[in-house]
Short mmCIF file of C-alpha atoms (C1' of nucleotides) in Angstrom, two decimals:
data_model
loop_
_atom_site.label_atom_id
_atom_site.label_comp_id
_atom_site.label_asym_id
_atom_site.label_seq_id
_atom_site.Cartn_x
_atom_site.Cartn_y
_atom_site.Cartn_z
CA MET A 24 -136.25 -125.13 93.89
CA PRO A 25 -136.01 -122.14 91.23
CA THR A 26 -138.54 -119.84 91.25
CA VAL A 27 -138.90 -119.61 87.83
CA PHE A 28 -139.48 -121.92 85.29
CA LYS A 29 -137.04 -121.48 82.23
CA ILE A 30 -138.57 -123.67 78.94
CA LEU A 31 -137.63 -123.97 75.67
CA LEU A 32 -139.46 -124.03 72.96
CA VAL A 33 -138.63 -125.39 69.72
CA ASP A 34 -140.50 -126.08 66.67
CA ASP A 35 -140.33 -124.78 62.69
CA GLU A 36 -143.62 -123.43 62.79
CA GLN A 37 -143.61 -119.27 63.95
CA ASP A 38 -147.29 -119.93 64.53
CA ILE A 39 -147.06 -122.27 67.19
CA LEU A 40 -144.23 -120.89 69.38
CA ASP A 41 -145.91 -117.53 69.21
CA PHE A 42 -148.81 -119.49 70.32
CA LEU A 43 -147.71 -120.98 72.93
CA SER A 44 -144.62 -118.80 73.85
CA TYR A 45 -147.73 -116.38 74.99
CA ASN A 46 -149.42 -118.57 77.03
CA LEU A 47 -146.75 -119.52 78.97
CA LYS A 48 -145.35 -116.73 79.84
CA LYS A 49 -148.72 -115.05 81.26
CA ASP A 50 -147.82 -117.98 83.47
CA GLY A 51 -145.37 -117.28 84.44
CA PHE A 52 -142.48 -119.24 82.64
CA GLU A 53 -139.39 -117.79 81.18
CA VAL A 54 -139.81 -119.33 77.87
CA HIS A 55 -137.22 -119.11 74.75
CA VAL A 56 -137.46 -120.60 71.51
CA ALA A 57 -135.86 -121.73 68.59
CA ASN A 58 -136.48 -122.65 65.05
CA ASN A 59 -134.75 -125.61 64.48
CA GLY A 60 -132.78 -128.51 66.66
CA ARG A 61 -129.54 -126.78 65.88
CA ASP A 62 -130.59 -123.69 67.20
CA ALA A 63 -131.79 -125.15 70.36
CA ILE A 64 -129.20 -126.92 71.16
CA GLU A 65 -127.36 -123.93 71.27
CA ILE A 66 -129.50 -122.33 73.44
CA ALA A 67 -130.24 -125.22 75.64
CA LYS A 68 -126.49 -125.18 76.17
CA THR A 69 -126.73 -121.28 77.32
CA VAL A 70 -130.21 -121.23 78.54
CA VAL A 71 -130.02 -124.40 80.10
CA PRO A 72 -133.84 -124.66 80.47
CA HIS A 73 -135.33 -126.80 82.70
CA LEU A 74 -138.03 -128.01 79.88
CA VAL A 75 -137.83 -128.60 76.72
CA ILE A 76 -140.94 -128.91 74.60
CA LEU A 77 -139.59 -130.38 71.15
CA ASP A 78 -141.78 -130.56 67.98
CA VAL A 79 -141.35 -134.52 66.49
CA MET A 80 -141.66 -133.10 62.97
CA MET A 81 -139.18 -130.58 61.98
CA PRO A 82 -137.03 -129.84 58.54
CA GLU A 83 -133.88 -131.13 58.81
CA MET A 84 -132.70 -132.22 62.09
CA ASP A 85 -136.20 -134.03 63.68
CA GLY A 86 -137.50 -134.01 67.23
CA ILE A 87 -135.84 -137.45 67.93
CA GLU A 88 -132.38 -136.73 67.00
CA THR A 89 -132.55 -133.30 68.60
CA CYS A 90 -133.62 -135.21 71.87
CA ARG A 91 -130.53 -137.64 71.34
CA GLU A 92 -128.38 -134.60 71.05
CA LEU A 93 -129.82 -132.30 73.95
CA ARG A 94 -129.56 -135.94 76.33
CA GLU A 95 -125.77 -135.86 75.28
CA ILE A 96 -125.20 -132.76 77.11
CA PRO A 97 -124.13 -133.39 80.68
CA SER A 98 -124.94 -129.99 81.63
CA LEU A 99 -128.57 -130.30 80.55
CA LYS A 100 -128.91 -133.66 83.16
CA ASP A 101 -131.72 -132.46 85.03
CA THR A 102 -133.51 -131.05 81.69
CA MET A 103 -137.14 -132.76 81.11
CA ILE A 104 -137.87 -133.45 77.61
CA ALA A 105 -140.98 -133.29 76.05
CA PHE A 106 -142.15 -134.18 72.35
CA LEU A 107 -144.81 -132.35 70.81
CA THR A 108 -146.83 -134.63 68.28
CA ALA A 109 -149.85 -134.21 65.87
CA ARG A 110 -152.61 -136.77 67.90
CA ASN A 111 -152.92 -138.44 65.31
CA GLU A 112 -149.78 -139.13 64.32
CA ASP A 113 -148.10 -142.38 64.60
CA TYR A 114 -145.96 -142.26 67.33
CA SER A 115 -145.00 -145.95 67.91
CA GLN A 116 -142.07 -145.04 66.27
CA ILE A 117 -141.18 -142.52 68.76
CA ALA A 118 -142.06 -144.73 71.44
CA GLY A 119 -139.48 -147.57 70.04
CA PHE A 120 -136.60 -144.77 70.73
CA ASP A 121 -134.83 -144.63 73.90
CA VAL A 122 -134.26 -141.49 73.57
CA GLY A 123 -135.39 -140.29 76.89
CA ALA A 124 -138.08 -138.34 76.60
CA ASP A 125 -139.84 -137.55 79.81
CA ASP A 126 -143.20 -136.64 78.06
CA TYR A 127 -145.76 -136.46 74.95
CA ILE A 128 -147.79 -133.61 74.30
CA THR A 129 -150.32 -133.94 71.48
CA LYS A 130 -151.86 -131.12 69.01
CA PRO A 131 -154.32 -129.66 69.51
CA ILE A 132 -153.31 -128.15 72.59
CA LYS A 133 -155.34 -126.65 74.73
CA PRO A 134 -153.68 -123.54 77.02
CA ARG A 135 -154.97 -124.78 80.41
CA VAL A 136 -154.03 -128.72 79.89
CA LEU A 137 -150.34 -127.49 78.79
CA THR A 138 -149.71 -125.46 81.81
CA SER A 139 -151.02 -128.12 84.22
CA ARG A 140 -149.76 -130.80 82.47
CA ILE A 141 -146.24 -128.92 82.24
CA LYS A 142 -146.18 -127.98 86.13
CA ALA A 143 -146.82 -132.21 86.69
CA LEU A 144 -143.77 -132.35 84.87
CA LEU A 145 -141.90 -129.82 86.58
CA ARG A 146 -142.92 -131.35 90.03
CA ARG A 147 -140.87 -134.06 89.48
CA LEU A 148 -137.94 -131.90 88.88
CA ASN A 149 -136.74 -131.61 92.49
CA PRO A 150 -133.79 -131.70 93.82
CA GLU A 151 -134.17 -135.90 96.36
CA GLU A 152 -135.61 -137.55 93.20
CA THR A 153 -132.66 -136.52 90.70
CA HIS A 154 -131.27 -139.31 90.18
CA ILE A 155 -127.40 -139.97 91.43
CA ASP A 156 -125.54 -141.10 88.26
CA LYS A 157 -122.25 -140.90 89.61
CA MET A 158 -120.62 -143.53 92.22
CA GLU A 159 -117.42 -144.10 93.90
CA VAL A 160 -116.75 -147.67 94.43
CA GLY A 161 -113.54 -148.23 95.96
CA GLY A 162 -111.07 -145.97 94.03
CA ILE A 163 -112.91 -145.97 91.27
CA LYS A 164 -115.30 -143.38 90.46
CA ILE A 165 -118.14 -143.62 87.29
CA ASP A 166 -119.77 -141.02 85.79
CA ILE A 167 -123.11 -142.31 84.02
CA GLU A 168 -123.58 -139.00 82.50
CA ARG A 169 -120.29 -138.72 80.40
CA PHE A 170 -119.33 -142.59 80.24
CA LEU A 171 -116.26 -142.42 82.00
CA VAL A 172 -114.37 -144.21 84.84
CA ILE A 173 -111.98 -142.86 86.22
CA LYS A 174 -109.43 -144.73 88.46
CA ASN A 175 -106.55 -143.14 90.48
CA GLY A 176 -107.46 -140.11 88.67
CA GLU A 177 -106.57 -141.31 85.50
CA GLU A 178 -110.11 -141.61 83.10
CA ILE A 179 -110.59 -144.86 81.13
CA SER A 180 -112.73 -145.02 78.83
CA LEU A 181 -114.65 -147.65 77.68
CA PRO A 182 -117.02 -148.92 75.42
CA LYS A 183 -120.73 -148.87 75.94
CA LYS A 184 -121.17 -152.77 76.28
CA GLU A 185 -118.06 -152.54 78.98
CA PHE A 186 -119.53 -149.68 80.54
CA LYS A 187 -123.02 -151.11 81.14
CA LEU A 188 -121.70 -154.42 82.21
CA LEU A 189 -119.38 -151.49 84.60
CA ALA A 190 -122.44 -149.98 85.54
CA LEU A 191 -124.83 -152.42 86.53
CA LEU A 192 -122.43 -154.71 88.87
CA ALA A 193 -121.17 -151.57 90.75
CA THR A 194 -124.99 -150.79 91.06
CA LYS A 195 -124.70 -152.94 94.35
CA PRO A 196 -121.40 -153.75 95.23
CA GLY A 197 -120.76 -156.95 96.45
CA LYS A 198 -123.88 -158.40 95.23
CA VAL A 199 -123.89 -161.26 92.80
CA PHE A 200 -125.27 -161.13 89.13
CA THR A 201 -126.19 -164.17 87.89
CA ARG A 202 -125.14 -164.23 84.30
CA GLU A 203 -128.89 -164.53 83.18
CA VAL A 204 -129.63 -161.23 85.47
CA ILE A 205 -126.62 -159.77 83.40
CA LEU A 206 -127.79 -160.89 80.39
CA HIS A 207 -131.42 -159.84 80.27
CA GLN A 208 -129.54 -156.25 81.79
CA ILE A 209 -127.35 -155.69 79.23
CA TRP A 210 -128.91 -157.66 75.95
CA GLY A 211 -132.68 -157.37 76.48
CA ASP A 212 -135.05 -160.06 76.10
CA GLU A 213 -134.46 -161.40 73.15
CA VAL A 214 -131.15 -161.18 71.80
CA ILE A 215 -129.91 -164.07 72.32
CA VAL A 216 -125.84 -164.53 72.86
CA GLY A 217 -123.56 -167.15 73.44
CA ASP A 218 -122.31 -168.21 76.21
CA ARG A 219 -118.81 -166.73 76.34
CA THR A 220 -119.51 -163.90 75.40
CA ILE A 221 -120.05 -162.13 79.14
CA ASP A 222 -116.75 -163.57 79.96
CA VAL A 223 -115.03 -161.92 77.75
CA HIS A 224 -116.37 -158.43 78.27
CA ILE A 225 -115.09 -159.31 81.63
CA ARG A 226 -112.40 -159.95 80.79
CA LYS A 227 -111.72 -156.92 79.06
CA LEU A 228 -113.15 -155.07 82.14
CA ARG A 229 -110.39 -156.71 84.01
CA GLU A 230 -107.69 -155.40 81.69
CA LYS A 231 -108.55 -152.11 82.20
CA LEU A 232 -109.44 -151.76 85.86
CA GLY A 233 -106.94 -154.40 87.49
CA ASP A 234 -107.77 -158.02 88.29
CA ASN A 235 -109.08 -157.39 92.05
CA PHE A 236 -112.74 -155.31 91.33
CA ILE A 237 -114.40 -158.16 90.13
CA LYS A 238 -115.24 -161.19 91.36
CA THR A 239 -116.03 -164.46 89.94
CA ILE A 240 -118.62 -167.15 91.69
CA LYS A 241 -118.25 -170.32 89.75
CA GLY A 242 -122.02 -171.23 88.54
CA ILE A 243 -123.53 -168.22 89.45
CA GLY A 244 -122.43 -164.73 88.16
CA TYR A 245 -120.17 -162.12 88.90
CA LYS A 246 -119.87 -159.41 91.48
CA PHE A 247 -117.74 -156.17 91.91
CA GLU A 248 -116.17 -156.25 95.08
CA PHE A 249 -112.61 -154.64 96.52
CA MET B 7 -138.72 -147.67 97.98
CA PRO B 8 -137.28 -148.54 94.97
CA THR B 9 -136.59 -145.59 92.57
CA VAL B 10 -137.87 -147.26 89.02
CA PHE B 11 -140.62 -149.79 89.20
CA LYS B 12 -140.10 -152.80 87.20
CA ILE B 13 -143.27 -154.08 84.96
CA LEU B 14 -143.55 -157.47 83.34
CA LEU B 15 -145.75 -157.39 80.36
CA VAL B 16 -147.32 -160.46 78.97
CA ASP B 17 -149.42 -161.19 76.53
CA ASP B 18 -149.73 -162.93 72.87
CA GLU B 19 -150.85 -159.90 70.82
CA GLN B 20 -148.05 -157.82 70.36
CA ASP B 21 -150.45 -155.07 69.76
CA ILE B 22 -151.00 -154.49 73.12
CA LEU B 23 -147.56 -155.26 74.12
CA ASP B 24 -146.44 -152.59 71.97
CA PHE B 25 -149.55 -150.48 73.49
CA LEU B 26 -148.85 -150.53 77.82
CA SER B 27 -145.39 -150.94 77.33
CA TYR B 28 -145.66 -147.79 75.12
CA ASN B 29 -147.97 -145.67 77.82
CA LEU B 30 -145.97 -147.42 80.89
CA LYS B 31 -142.54 -146.16 79.44
CA LYS B 32 -143.63 -142.88 79.43
CA ASP B 33 -144.80 -143.11 83.07
CA GLY B 34 -141.32 -143.99 83.86
CA PHE B 35 -141.91 -147.19 84.55
CA GLU B 36 -139.22 -150.00 83.43
CA VAL B 37 -141.07 -152.40 81.40
CA HIS B 38 -139.85 -155.37 80.08
CA VAL B 39 -142.42 -157.86 78.05
CA ALA B 40 -143.29 -161.41 76.92
CA ASN B 41 -145.04 -163.25 74.54
CA ASN B 42 -146.15 -166.38 76.18
CA GLY B 43 -146.18 -167.53 80.01
CA ARG B 44 -142.97 -169.66 79.18
CA ASP B 45 -141.01 -166.21 78.01
CA ALA B 46 -142.89 -164.72 81.16
CA ILE B 47 -141.18 -167.33 83.94
CA GLU B 48 -137.51 -167.05 82.19
CA ILE B 49 -137.86 -163.15 82.25
CA ALA B 50 -139.48 -163.10 85.56
CA LYS B 51 -136.93 -164.89 86.85
CA THR B 52 -134.18 -162.74 86.27
CA VAL B 53 -135.82 -159.52 86.19
CA VAL B 54 -137.39 -159.98 89.28
CA PRO B 55 -140.84 -157.28 88.57
CA HIS B 56 -142.44 -155.61 91.10
CA LEU B 57 -145.69 -156.42 89.09
CA VAL B 58 -146.66 -158.59 86.64
CA ILE B 59 -149.35 -158.12 84.32
CA LEU B 60 -150.74 -161.06 82.64
CA ASP B 61 -153.45 -161.74 79.50
CA VAL B 62 -155.49 -164.15 80.62
CA MET B 63 -156.37 -165.77 77.11
CA MET B 64 -152.73 -167.09 75.92
CA PRO B 65 -152.51 -170.18 74.05
CA GLU B 66 -150.88 -172.99 75.48
CA MET B 67 -150.21 -171.60 79.05
CA ASP B 68 -152.84 -169.46 79.74
CA GLY B 69 -152.82 -166.92 82.25
CA ILE B 70 -153.49 -168.57 85.55
CA GLU B 71 -151.23 -171.76 84.81
CA THR B 72 -148.08 -169.07 84.40
CA CYS B 73 -149.23 -166.49 87.41
CA ARG B 74 -149.39 -170.55 89.42
CA GLU B 75 -145.63 -171.04 88.34
CA LEU B 76 -144.90 -167.83 89.32
CA ARG B 77 -145.91 -168.33 92.61
CA GLU B 78 -144.19 -171.07 93.27
CA ILE B 79 -140.59 -168.72 93.04
CA PRO B 80 -139.24 -167.75 96.14
CA SER B 81 -137.31 -165.17 94.70
CA LEU B 82 -140.85 -163.59 93.25
CA LYS B 83 -142.56 -163.39 97.07
CA ASP B 84 -142.89 -159.80 96.38
CA THR B 85 -144.19 -159.20 92.97
CA MET B 86 -147.62 -158.96 92.31
CA ILE B 87 -149.26 -160.25 90.21
CA ALA B 88 -152.44 -158.41 87.90
CA PHE B 89 -154.51 -159.83 85.63
CA LEU B 90 -156.00 -158.75 82.27
CA THR B 91 -159.63 -159.75 80.89
CA ALA B 92 -161.48 -158.69 78.32
CA ARG B 93 -164.58 -156.71 79.91
CA ASN B 94 -167.49 -159.22 79.60
CA GLU B 95 -164.83 -162.88 79.81
CA ASP B 96 -167.01 -164.69 82.85
CA TYR B 97 -164.19 -164.29 84.96
CA SER B 98 -165.90 -165.84 87.16
CA GLN B 99 -163.80 -168.89 86.98
CA ILE B 100 -160.67 -166.85 87.38
CA ALA B 101 -161.55 -165.88 90.79
CA GLY B 102 -162.51 -169.17 92.09
CA PHE B 103 -158.82 -170.01 91.78
CA ASP B 104 -156.71 -169.20 94.19
CA VAL B 105 -154.11 -168.11 92.15
CA GLY B 106 -152.76 -165.07 93.96
CA ALA B 107 -153.75 -162.68 91.74
CA ASP B 108 -153.27 -159.09 93.56
CA ASP B 109 -155.66 -157.47 90.71
CA TYR B 110 -158.11 -157.94 87.56
CA ILE B 111 -157.51 -154.78 84.53
CA THR B 112 -160.08 -155.19 82.29
CA LYS B 113 -160.19 -154.44 78.42
CA PRO B 114 -160.43 -152.05 76.80
CA ILE B 115 -157.35 -150.45 78.87
CA LYS B 116 -157.70 -146.49 79.32
CA PRO B 117 -153.82 -145.88 79.77
CA ARG B 118 -155.08 -142.95 82.50
CA VAL B 119 -156.44 -145.48 84.86
CA LEU B 120 -154.52 -147.43 84.45
CA THR B 121 -150.96 -146.22 85.35
CA SER B 122 -153.61 -144.71 88.41
CA ARG B 123 -154.18 -148.39 89.30
CA ILE B 124 -150.56 -149.90 89.11
CA LYS B 125 -149.67 -147.08 91.52
CA ALA B 126 -152.13 -147.81 93.75
CA LEU B 127 -150.73 -151.48 93.87
CA LEU B 128 -147.28 -150.80 93.86
CA ARG B 129 -148.38 -148.29 97.12
CA ARG B 130 -148.96 -151.47 98.38
CA LEU B 131 -145.09 -152.67 98.40
CA ASN B 132 -144.02 -151.21 101.15
CA PRO B 133 -140.39 -151.52 102.37
CA GLU B 134 -140.64 -152.93 105.23
CA GLU B 135 -142.52 -156.24 103.70
CA THR B 136 -139.41 -156.59 101.58
CA HIS B 137 -137.64 -160.22 101.78
CA ILE B 138 -134.47 -161.08 103.93
CA ASP B 139 -131.68 -162.66 102.12
CA LYS B 140 -129.48 -162.29 104.79
CA MET B 141 -129.49 -164.79 107.98
CA GLU B 142 -127.47 -165.06 110.93
CA VAL B 143 -127.56 -168.07 112.82
CA GLY B 144 -124.77 -169.45 115.38
CA GLY B 145 -121.42 -167.29 114.22
CA ILE B 146 -122.58 -168.21 110.77
CA LYS B 147 -123.66 -165.68 108.32
CA ILE B 148 -125.28 -166.28 105.19
CA ASP B 149 -125.53 -163.93 102.67
CA ILE B 150 -127.98 -164.88 100.17
CA GLU B 151 -126.84 -161.49 97.87
CA ARG B 152 -123.79 -162.14 97.82
CA PHE B 153 -123.22 -165.31 98.13
CA LEU B 154 -121.04 -165.80 100.73
CA VAL B 155 -120.93 -167.28 104.61
CA ILE B 156 -118.93 -165.76 107.47
CA LYS B 157 -117.51 -167.72 110.02
CA ASN B 158 -116.12 -165.29 112.57
CA GLY B 159 -115.49 -162.64 110.23
CA GLU B 160 -113.40 -164.68 107.68
CA GLU B 161 -115.07 -165.05 104.32
CA ILE B 162 -115.93 -168.90 103.15
CA SER B 163 -116.62 -169.17 99.67
CA LEU B 164 -118.83 -172.15 99.15
CA PRO B 165 -119.57 -173.98 95.58
CA LYS B 166 -123.16 -173.70 94.50
CA LYS B 167 -124.51 -177.09 95.53
CA GLU B 168 -122.95 -176.92 98.79
CA PHE B 169 -123.89 -173.28 99.58
CA LYS B 170 -127.72 -174.31 98.56
CA LEU B 171 -127.49 -177.25 100.67
CA LEU B 172 -126.80 -175.20 103.73
CA ALA B 173 -128.95 -172.46 103.02
CA LEU B 174 -131.64 -174.38 102.86
CA LEU B 175 -131.23 -176.48 106.09
CA ALA B 176 -130.34 -173.20 107.30
CA THR B 177 -133.92 -171.64 106.61
CA LYS B 178 -135.24 -173.37 109.94
CA PRO B 179 -131.75 -174.15 112.00
CA GLY B 180 -133.48 -176.69 114.30
CA LYS B 181 -135.91 -178.20 111.49
CA VAL B 182 -135.16 -181.72 110.87
CA PHE B 183 -134.63 -182.24 106.65
CA THR B 184 -135.26 -185.71 105.38
CA ARG B 185 -133.07 -186.97 102.80
CA GLU B 186 -135.97 -186.83 100.43
CA VAL B 187 -136.98 -182.87 101.03
CA ILE B 188 -133.19 -182.35 99.79
CA LEU B 189 -133.24 -183.83 97.13
CA HIS B 190 -136.49 -182.53 95.73
CA GLN B 191 -135.47 -179.09 97.51
CA ILE B 192 -131.71 -179.23 95.63
CA TRP B 193 -131.62 -181.40 92.71
CA GLY B 194 -134.69 -181.08 92.03
CA ASP B 195 -137.80 -183.37 90.79
CA GLU B 196 -136.55 -185.10 88.04
CA VAL B 197 -132.70 -185.53 88.47
CA ILE B 198 -132.16 -188.91 90.24
CA VAL B 199 -128.53 -188.83 92.16
CA GLY B 200 -127.39 -191.57 94.26
CA ASP B 201 -127.66 -192.34 97.74
CA ARG B 202 -124.23 -190.87 98.94
CA THR B 203 -124.57 -187.52 97.42
CA ILE B 204 -125.78 -185.39 100.02
CA ASP B 205 -124.03 -187.39 102.46
CA VAL B 206 -120.80 -186.25 100.52
CA HIS B 207 -122.36 -183.09 100.28
CA ILE B 208 -123.08 -182.64 103.78
CA ARG B 209 -118.92 -183.60 104.77
CA LYS B 210 -117.74 -180.97 103.07
CA LEU B 211 -119.61 -178.58 104.03
CA ARG B 212 -118.76 -180.18 108.13
CA GLU B 213 -115.09 -179.47 106.25
CA LYS B 214 -115.34 -175.70 105.68
CA LEU B 215 -117.37 -174.73 108.86
CA GLY B 216 -116.74 -177.24 111.69
CA ASP B 217 -118.46 -180.21 112.98
CA ASN B 218 -120.61 -179.19 114.74
CA PHE B 219 -122.88 -177.42 112.79
CA ILE B 220 -124.55 -179.69 111.11
CA LYS B 221 -126.50 -182.95 112.79
CA THR B 222 -127.58 -186.03 111.65
CA ILE B 223 -130.60 -187.40 112.69
CA LYS B 224 -129.94 -191.17 111.68
CA GLY B 225 -132.81 -193.08 109.30
CA ILE B 226 -134.17 -189.47 109.10
CA GLY B 227 -132.09 -186.90 107.65
CA TYR B 228 -129.73 -183.66 108.45
CA LYS B 229 -130.76 -180.49 110.81
CA PHE B 230 -128.81 -177.46 111.03
CA GLU B 231 -127.94 -176.34 115.03
CA PHE B 232 -125.27 -174.95 117.40
"C1'" DC C 29 -124.10 -208.55 117.49
"C1'" DG C 30 -125.57 -208.07 113.14
"C1'" DC C 31 -126.97 -204.91 108.96
"C1'" DA C 32 -129.00 -201.17 107.50
"C1'" DA C 33 -128.32 -196.14 107.36
"C1'" DT C 34 -123.76 -192.43 107.46
"C1'" DG C 35 -118.95 -191.53 106.97
"C1'" DT C 36 -114.78 -191.12 103.99
"C1'" DT C 37 -112.15 -191.33 100.25
"C1'" DA C 38 -110.06 -191.35 95.63
"C1'" DC C 39 -110.88 -191.22 91.35
"C1'" DC C 40 -113.54 -189.47 86.75
"C1'" DA C 41 -116.27 -186.55 83.73
"C1'" DA C 42 -118.72 -182.80 83.27
"C1'" DA C 43 -119.16 -178.33 83.52
"C1'" DC C 44 -117.22 -173.59 83.91
"C1'" DG C 45 -114.84 -169.56 83.67
"C1'" DG C 46 -110.06 -168.04 81.59
"C1'" DT C 47 -107.94 -166.52 77.50
"C1'" DT C 48 -106.62 -165.93 72.98
"C1'" DA C 49 -107.60 -165.58 67.66
"C1'" DA C 50 -110.10 -164.59 64.20
"C1'" DG C 51 -114.34 -163.06 62.15
"C1'" DC C 52 -117.36 -158.88 61.24
"C1'" DA C 53 -119.85 -154.95 60.95
"C1'" DA C 54 -119.78 -150.02 61.01
"C1'" DG C 55 -117.42 -145.90 61.47
"C1'" DT C 56 -112.64 -143.37 60.44
"C1'" DT C 57 -109.68 -141.80 58.14
"C1'" DA C 58 -106.32 -141.40 54.40
"C1'" DT D 10 -112.56 -146.14 47.71
"C1'" DA D 11 -109.45 -148.48 50.31
"C1'" DA D 12 -107.18 -148.73 54.51
"C1'" DC D 13 -107.76 -148.81 59.44
"C1'" DT D 14 -109.73 -148.60 63.26
"C1'" DT D 15 -113.09 -149.81 67.16
"C1'" DG D 16 -116.63 -153.20 69.80
"C1'" DC D 17 -118.83 -156.74 70.07
"C1'" DT D 18 -119.42 -161.83 68.85
"C1'" DT D 19 -117.92 -166.15 68.09
"C1'" DA D 20 -115.09 -170.49 67.87
"C1'" DA D 21 -111.75 -173.50 70.12
"C1'" DC D 22 -108.61 -174.57 73.66
"C1'" DC D 23 -107.29 -175.70 78.02
"C1'" DG D 24 -106.78 -175.76 83.61
"C1'" DT D 25 -109.89 -175.80 87.01
"C1'" DT D 26 -113.37 -176.86 89.88
"C1'" DT D 27 -117.14 -179.71 90.29
"C1'" DG D 28 -120.45 -182.37 91.00
"C1'" DG D 29 -121.27 -187.17 91.58
"C1'" DT D 30 -120.43 -191.92 92.15
"C1'" DA D 31 -118.10 -196.36 93.80
"C1'" DA D 32 -115.81 -198.59 96.76
"C1'" DC D 33 -114.81 -199.50 101.47
"C1'" DA D 34 -115.25 -198.11 106.55
"C1'" DT D 35 -117.10 -196.63 110.33
"C1'" DT D 36 -121.47 -196.23 113.14
"C1'" DG D 37 -125.24 -197.23 116.09
"C1'" DC D 38 -130.02 -198.66 116.38
"C1'" DG D 39 -132.88 -202.64 117.43
#
DNA sequence: CGCAATGTTACCAAACGGTTAAGCAAGTTA
DNA sequence: TAACTTGCTTAACCGTTTGGTAACATTGCG
């Protein structure tokens, strides 16, 4: 557990930056600031903050987009991201985006509420809860962060759907995933795709990984084995 | 203890789904939604949520009926079910139904109350209660998750119907299952198959496992023994 | 022994998954 | 912008597995 938490504030309004910065520093946090998304990403890369507080509304690159890009950076995988929104703002849109935010903070901000909120957030950052996004199964390494599969030291890059499919099967090697479950997990609740779609993706995976990793259970589904 | 809890929301009003979904996702739950009871059952079968939140008032198939059907599904035996009711609704009727709900949540819903309520509910889901889907009987291991039967360390893969049949008989070794019960459990209520169908499947099982596991009780049915 | 209840076998139709090619939509490159 | 990629999905076709049945053999109870 680090002794001092690093927070990166991102907002285009200097007043808000100053206000938050002052309050957070007073509470013992190490505070960094950025006026826009672009700078934020650069600073985040070097500082590697524990928490990024992002204003949703910003010119050029908004909070959503910034968040998405931050989430792409492997070194920030344990960084938490919180959005800052006006209370009456319609953030139903935001909710729809699956950009991986950890919290929403509404303006106007009351300093005491903010810090307790932040502490609660950072409490989640303990080592035992950091989730596993790398797995190694039967000579195949799957790195969820980088969207990479490594087989015999060789990197194989898979398209999104194929990767998700493999990652799903690999979460429980040996367990049989029914076609139904696969559909729901990978394609979602409402999307309807044809029968052969799964097969084709399985085939492509087998093509790239070798035939002996994914086993078919006729009438049921597939499982990952070695 | 699972790291991420899966919640299935069922309501015919999209607004409520959105609202709850947004708040629950924010709290780190994996949220699935359904607009009606029928869909809910389908999704529940594949997703196997830890908690289902059911609106009582829904067109066509109401929450009560949906709950009753959910409770019939073996794979959901560890799933909790909570009803959603309007505060002033007369739910004395509901309480009367012994449909196996675990909680009632009243509208209007306050997000914070909701999540703490949910966390309390889920706390009841401790690991030792989780359902066993492996069994070992008389030198034969049946692994439902992997769809595998292991005899003398050797994996035997069985076709769907045969596997289900064996799994059924093995749930209660020694108990005699009448042909009627077997038909009902494996083929369902409406499908009608000929007299010899069961025999043939039994025969195939005996062929693969050896003759001395499944015993015939003439005039009654079959039992699994060793 | 007689006869209904099973066992057995061979056979057929339907179900299922594998494979390939081709159509799209979106993004890239020239 | 046109010509190519790339990723996802569908359609068509095929071989195999499967589930189910019919016909006949066998069993074992009363």
